[in-house]
mmCIF file with all atom_site columns, C-alpha atoms in Angstrom:
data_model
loop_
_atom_site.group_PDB
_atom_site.id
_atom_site.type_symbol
_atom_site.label_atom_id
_atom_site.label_alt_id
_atom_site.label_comp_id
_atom_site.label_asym_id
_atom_site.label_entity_id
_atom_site.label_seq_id
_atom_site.pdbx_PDB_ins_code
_atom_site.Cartn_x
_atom_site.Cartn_y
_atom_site.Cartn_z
_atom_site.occupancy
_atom_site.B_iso_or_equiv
_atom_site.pdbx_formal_charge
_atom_site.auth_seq_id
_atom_site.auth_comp_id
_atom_site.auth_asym_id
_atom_site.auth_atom_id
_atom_site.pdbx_PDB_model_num
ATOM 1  C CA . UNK A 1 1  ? -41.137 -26.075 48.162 1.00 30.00 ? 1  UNK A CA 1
ATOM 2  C CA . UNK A 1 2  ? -39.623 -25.213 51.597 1.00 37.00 ? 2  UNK A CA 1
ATOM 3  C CA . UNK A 1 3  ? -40.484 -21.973 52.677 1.00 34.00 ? 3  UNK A CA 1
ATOM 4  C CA . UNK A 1 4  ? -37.265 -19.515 54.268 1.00 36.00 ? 4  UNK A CA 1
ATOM 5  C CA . UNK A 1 5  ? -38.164 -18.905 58.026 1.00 39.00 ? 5  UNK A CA 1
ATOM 6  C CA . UNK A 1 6  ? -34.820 -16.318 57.758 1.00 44.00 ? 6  UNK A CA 1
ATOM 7  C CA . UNK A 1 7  ? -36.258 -14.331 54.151 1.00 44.00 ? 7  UNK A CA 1
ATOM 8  C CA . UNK A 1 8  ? -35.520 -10.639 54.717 1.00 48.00 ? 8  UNK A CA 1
ATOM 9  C CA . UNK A 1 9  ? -32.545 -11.814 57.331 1.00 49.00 ? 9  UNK A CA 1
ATOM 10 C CA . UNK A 1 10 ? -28.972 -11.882 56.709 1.00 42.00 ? 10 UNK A CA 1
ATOM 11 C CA . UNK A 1 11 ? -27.669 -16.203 56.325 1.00 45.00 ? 11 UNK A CA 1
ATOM 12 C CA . UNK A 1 12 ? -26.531 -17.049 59.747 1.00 51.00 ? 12 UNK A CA 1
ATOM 13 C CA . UNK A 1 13 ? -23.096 -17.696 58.072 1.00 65.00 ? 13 UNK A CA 1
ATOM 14 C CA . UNK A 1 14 ? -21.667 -14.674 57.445 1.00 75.00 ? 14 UNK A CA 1
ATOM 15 C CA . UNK A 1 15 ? -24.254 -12.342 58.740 1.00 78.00 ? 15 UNK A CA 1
ATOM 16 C CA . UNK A 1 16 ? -22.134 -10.927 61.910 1.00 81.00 ? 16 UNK A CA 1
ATOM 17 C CA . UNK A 1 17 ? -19.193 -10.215 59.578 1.00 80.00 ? 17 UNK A CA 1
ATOM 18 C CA . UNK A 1 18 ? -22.059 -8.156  57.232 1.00 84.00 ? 18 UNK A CA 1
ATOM 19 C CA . UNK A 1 19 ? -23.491 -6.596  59.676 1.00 86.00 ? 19 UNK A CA 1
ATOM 20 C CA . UNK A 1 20 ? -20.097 -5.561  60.918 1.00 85.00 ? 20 UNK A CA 1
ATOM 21 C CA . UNK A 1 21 ? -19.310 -4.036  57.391 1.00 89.00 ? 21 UNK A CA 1
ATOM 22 C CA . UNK A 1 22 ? -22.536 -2.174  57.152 1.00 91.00 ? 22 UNK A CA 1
ATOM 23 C CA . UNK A 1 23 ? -22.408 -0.568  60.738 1.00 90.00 ? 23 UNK A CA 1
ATOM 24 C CA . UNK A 1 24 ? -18.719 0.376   59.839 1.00 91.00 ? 24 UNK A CA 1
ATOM 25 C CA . UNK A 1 25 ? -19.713 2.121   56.492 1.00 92.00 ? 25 UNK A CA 1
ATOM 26 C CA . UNK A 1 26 ? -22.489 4.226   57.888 1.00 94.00 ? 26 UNK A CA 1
ATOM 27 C CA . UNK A 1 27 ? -20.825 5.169   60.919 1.00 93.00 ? 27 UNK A CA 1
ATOM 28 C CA . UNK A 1 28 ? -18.337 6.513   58.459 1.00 92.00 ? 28 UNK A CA 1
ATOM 29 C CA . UNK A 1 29 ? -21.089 7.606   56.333 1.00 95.00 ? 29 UNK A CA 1
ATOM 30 C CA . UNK A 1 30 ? -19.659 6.263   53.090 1.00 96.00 ? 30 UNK A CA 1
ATOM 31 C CA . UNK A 1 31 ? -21.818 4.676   50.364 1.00 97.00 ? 31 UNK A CA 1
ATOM 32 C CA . UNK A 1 32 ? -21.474 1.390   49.264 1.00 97.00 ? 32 UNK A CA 1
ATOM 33 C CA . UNK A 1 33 ? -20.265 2.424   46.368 1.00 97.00 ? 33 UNK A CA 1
ATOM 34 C CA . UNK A 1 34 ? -17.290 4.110   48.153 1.00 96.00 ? 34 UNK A CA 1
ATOM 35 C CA . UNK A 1 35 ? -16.719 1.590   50.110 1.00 96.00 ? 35 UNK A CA 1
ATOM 36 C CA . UNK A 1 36 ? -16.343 -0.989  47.319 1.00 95.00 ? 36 UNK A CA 1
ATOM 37 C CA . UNK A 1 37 ? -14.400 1.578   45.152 1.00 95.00 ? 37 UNK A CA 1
ATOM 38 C CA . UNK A 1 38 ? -11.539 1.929   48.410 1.00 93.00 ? 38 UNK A CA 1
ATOM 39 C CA . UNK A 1 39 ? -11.760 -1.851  48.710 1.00 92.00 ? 39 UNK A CA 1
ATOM 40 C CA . UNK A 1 40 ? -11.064 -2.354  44.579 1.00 91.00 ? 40 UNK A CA 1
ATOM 41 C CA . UNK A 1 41 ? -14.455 -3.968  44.312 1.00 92.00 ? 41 UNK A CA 1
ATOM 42 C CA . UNK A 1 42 ? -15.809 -3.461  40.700 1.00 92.00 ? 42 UNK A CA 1
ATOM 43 C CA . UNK A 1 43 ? -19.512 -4.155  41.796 1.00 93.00 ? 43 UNK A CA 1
ATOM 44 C CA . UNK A 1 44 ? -21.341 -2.571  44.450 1.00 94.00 ? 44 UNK A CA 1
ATOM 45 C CA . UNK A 1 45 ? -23.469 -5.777  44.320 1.00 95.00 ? 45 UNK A CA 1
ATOM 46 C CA . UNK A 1 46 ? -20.790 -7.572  46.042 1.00 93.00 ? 46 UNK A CA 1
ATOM 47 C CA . UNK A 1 47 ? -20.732 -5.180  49.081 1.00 94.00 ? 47 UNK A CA 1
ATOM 48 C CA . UNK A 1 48 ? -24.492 -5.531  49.430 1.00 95.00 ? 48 UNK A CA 1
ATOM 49 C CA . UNK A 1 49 ? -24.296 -9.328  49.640 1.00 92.00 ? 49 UNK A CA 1
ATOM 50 C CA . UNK A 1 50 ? -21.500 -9.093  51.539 1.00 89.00 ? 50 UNK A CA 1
ATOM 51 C CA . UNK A 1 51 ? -23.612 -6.587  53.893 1.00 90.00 ? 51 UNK A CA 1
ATOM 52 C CA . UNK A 1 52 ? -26.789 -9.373  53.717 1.00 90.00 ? 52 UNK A CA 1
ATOM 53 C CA . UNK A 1 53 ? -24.710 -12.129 54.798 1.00 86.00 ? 53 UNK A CA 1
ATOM 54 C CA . UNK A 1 54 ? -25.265 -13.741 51.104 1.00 88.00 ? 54 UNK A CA 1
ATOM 55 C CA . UNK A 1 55 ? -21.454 -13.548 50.025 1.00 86.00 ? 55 UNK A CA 1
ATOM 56 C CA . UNK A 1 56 ? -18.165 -14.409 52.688 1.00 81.00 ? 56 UNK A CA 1
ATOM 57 C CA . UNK A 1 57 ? -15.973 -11.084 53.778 1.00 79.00 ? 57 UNK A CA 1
ATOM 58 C CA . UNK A 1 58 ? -13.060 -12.067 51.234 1.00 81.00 ? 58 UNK A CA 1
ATOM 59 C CA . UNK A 1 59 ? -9.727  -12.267 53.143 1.00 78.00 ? 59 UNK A CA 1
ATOM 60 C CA . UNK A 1 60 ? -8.131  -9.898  50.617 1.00 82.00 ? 60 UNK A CA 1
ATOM 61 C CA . UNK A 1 61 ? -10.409 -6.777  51.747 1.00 85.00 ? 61 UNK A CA 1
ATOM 62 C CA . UNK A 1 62 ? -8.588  -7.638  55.296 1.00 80.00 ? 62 UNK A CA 1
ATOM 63 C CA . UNK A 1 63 ? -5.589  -5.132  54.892 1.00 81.00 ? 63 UNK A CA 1
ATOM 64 C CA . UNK A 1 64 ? -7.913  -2.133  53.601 1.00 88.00 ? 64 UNK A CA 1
ATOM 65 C CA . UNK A 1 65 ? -10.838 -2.463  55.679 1.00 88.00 ? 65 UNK A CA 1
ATOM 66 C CA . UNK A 1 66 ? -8.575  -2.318  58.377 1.00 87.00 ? 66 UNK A CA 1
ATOM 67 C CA . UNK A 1 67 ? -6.623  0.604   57.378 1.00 89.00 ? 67 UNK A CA 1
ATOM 68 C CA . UNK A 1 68 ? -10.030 1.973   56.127 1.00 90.00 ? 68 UNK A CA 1
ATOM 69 C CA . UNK A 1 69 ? -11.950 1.736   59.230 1.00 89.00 ? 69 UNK A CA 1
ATOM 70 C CA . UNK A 1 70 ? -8.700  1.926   61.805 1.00 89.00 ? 70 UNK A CA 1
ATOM 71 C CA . UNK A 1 71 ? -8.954  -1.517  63.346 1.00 86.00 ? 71 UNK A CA 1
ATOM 72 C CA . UNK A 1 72 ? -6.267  -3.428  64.265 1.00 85.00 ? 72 UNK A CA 1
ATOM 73 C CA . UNK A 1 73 ? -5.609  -6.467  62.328 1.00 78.00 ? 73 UNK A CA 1
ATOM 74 C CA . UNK A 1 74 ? -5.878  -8.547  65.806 1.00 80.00 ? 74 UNK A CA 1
ATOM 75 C CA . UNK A 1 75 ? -8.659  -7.190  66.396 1.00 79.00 ? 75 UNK A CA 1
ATOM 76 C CA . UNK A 1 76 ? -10.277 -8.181  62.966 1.00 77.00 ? 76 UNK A CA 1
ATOM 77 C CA . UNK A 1 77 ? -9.003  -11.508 62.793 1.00 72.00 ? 77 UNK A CA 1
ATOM 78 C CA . UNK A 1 78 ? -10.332 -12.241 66.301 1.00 73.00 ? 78 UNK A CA 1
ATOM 79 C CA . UNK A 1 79 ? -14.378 -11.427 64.778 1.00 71.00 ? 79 UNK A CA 1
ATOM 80 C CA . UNK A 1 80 ? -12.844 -12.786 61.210 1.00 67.00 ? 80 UNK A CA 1
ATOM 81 C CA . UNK A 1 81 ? -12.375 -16.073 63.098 1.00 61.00 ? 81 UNK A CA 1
ATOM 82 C CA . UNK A 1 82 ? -16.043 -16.567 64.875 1.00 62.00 ? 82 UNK A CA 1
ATOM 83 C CA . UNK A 1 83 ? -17.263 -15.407 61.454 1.00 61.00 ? 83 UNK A CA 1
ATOM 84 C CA . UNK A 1 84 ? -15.620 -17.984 59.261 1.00 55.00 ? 84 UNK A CA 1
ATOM 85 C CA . UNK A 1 85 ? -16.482 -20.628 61.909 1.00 53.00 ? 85 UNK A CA 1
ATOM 86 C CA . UNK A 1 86 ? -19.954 -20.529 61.716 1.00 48.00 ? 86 UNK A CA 1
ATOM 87 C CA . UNK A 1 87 ? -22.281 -23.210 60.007 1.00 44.00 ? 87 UNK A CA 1
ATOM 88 C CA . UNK A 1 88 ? -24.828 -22.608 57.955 1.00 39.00 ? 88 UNK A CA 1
ATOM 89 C CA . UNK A 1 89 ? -28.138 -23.529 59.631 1.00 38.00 ? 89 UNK A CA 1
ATOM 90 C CA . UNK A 1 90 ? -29.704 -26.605 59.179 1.00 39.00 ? 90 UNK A CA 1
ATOM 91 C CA . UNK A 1 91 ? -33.199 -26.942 56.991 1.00 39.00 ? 91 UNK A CA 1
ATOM 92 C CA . UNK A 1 92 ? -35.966 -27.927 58.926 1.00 37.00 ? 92 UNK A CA 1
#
C-alpha cells in the first residue's frame, strides 16, 4: 500500500480553487451550510470537498458565487482557469 505524503492536505488539483471558497465563506462568515443552500447545493458534503480540494468548483456555481461574494466574472474565470489547469500530482 502506498502511503499519502499530502493526507490532511487539500489534492493539488483543485485545492487553490477550495481554498479560495473557504477563505470567501468565512470572511463572510457564512456556514457551509449557507453557502451550499445560496449555491442550490443539496449536500453540505459537497461544499466541504469542494473546500478540501477532493471535488472540482462546478462551473454552474460560477454566476452565484460571483454575485454571492461580489467578484467579477473576469476576475473568477482568470483563478477558474489556473485552477482547472492543474494536474494532479504524480505518485511516487
Amino acid at each position: 500500500m502506498i502511503g499519502n505524503s499530502n493526507q490532511g492536505q487539500s489534492a493539488p488539483r483543485y485545492g487553490e480553487a477550495g481554498e479560495w471558497l473557504r477563505k470567501q465563506r468565512e470572511y463572510w462568515q457564512i456556514t457551509q451550510a449557507e453557502l451550499a443552500e445560496q449555491l442550490g447545493v443539496r449536500e453540505t458534503s459537497v461544499i466541504a470537498g469542494i473546500e478540501r480540494g477532493e471535488i472540482a468548483l462546478p462551473a454552474y456555481m460560477r454566476d452565484a458565487i460571483s454575485l454571492l461574494f461580489g467578484v467579477t466574472h473576469a476576475e473568477l474565470a482568470a483563478n477558474w482557469e489556473s485552477w482547472s489547469s492543474q494536474q494532479p500530482a504524480k505518485a511516487a
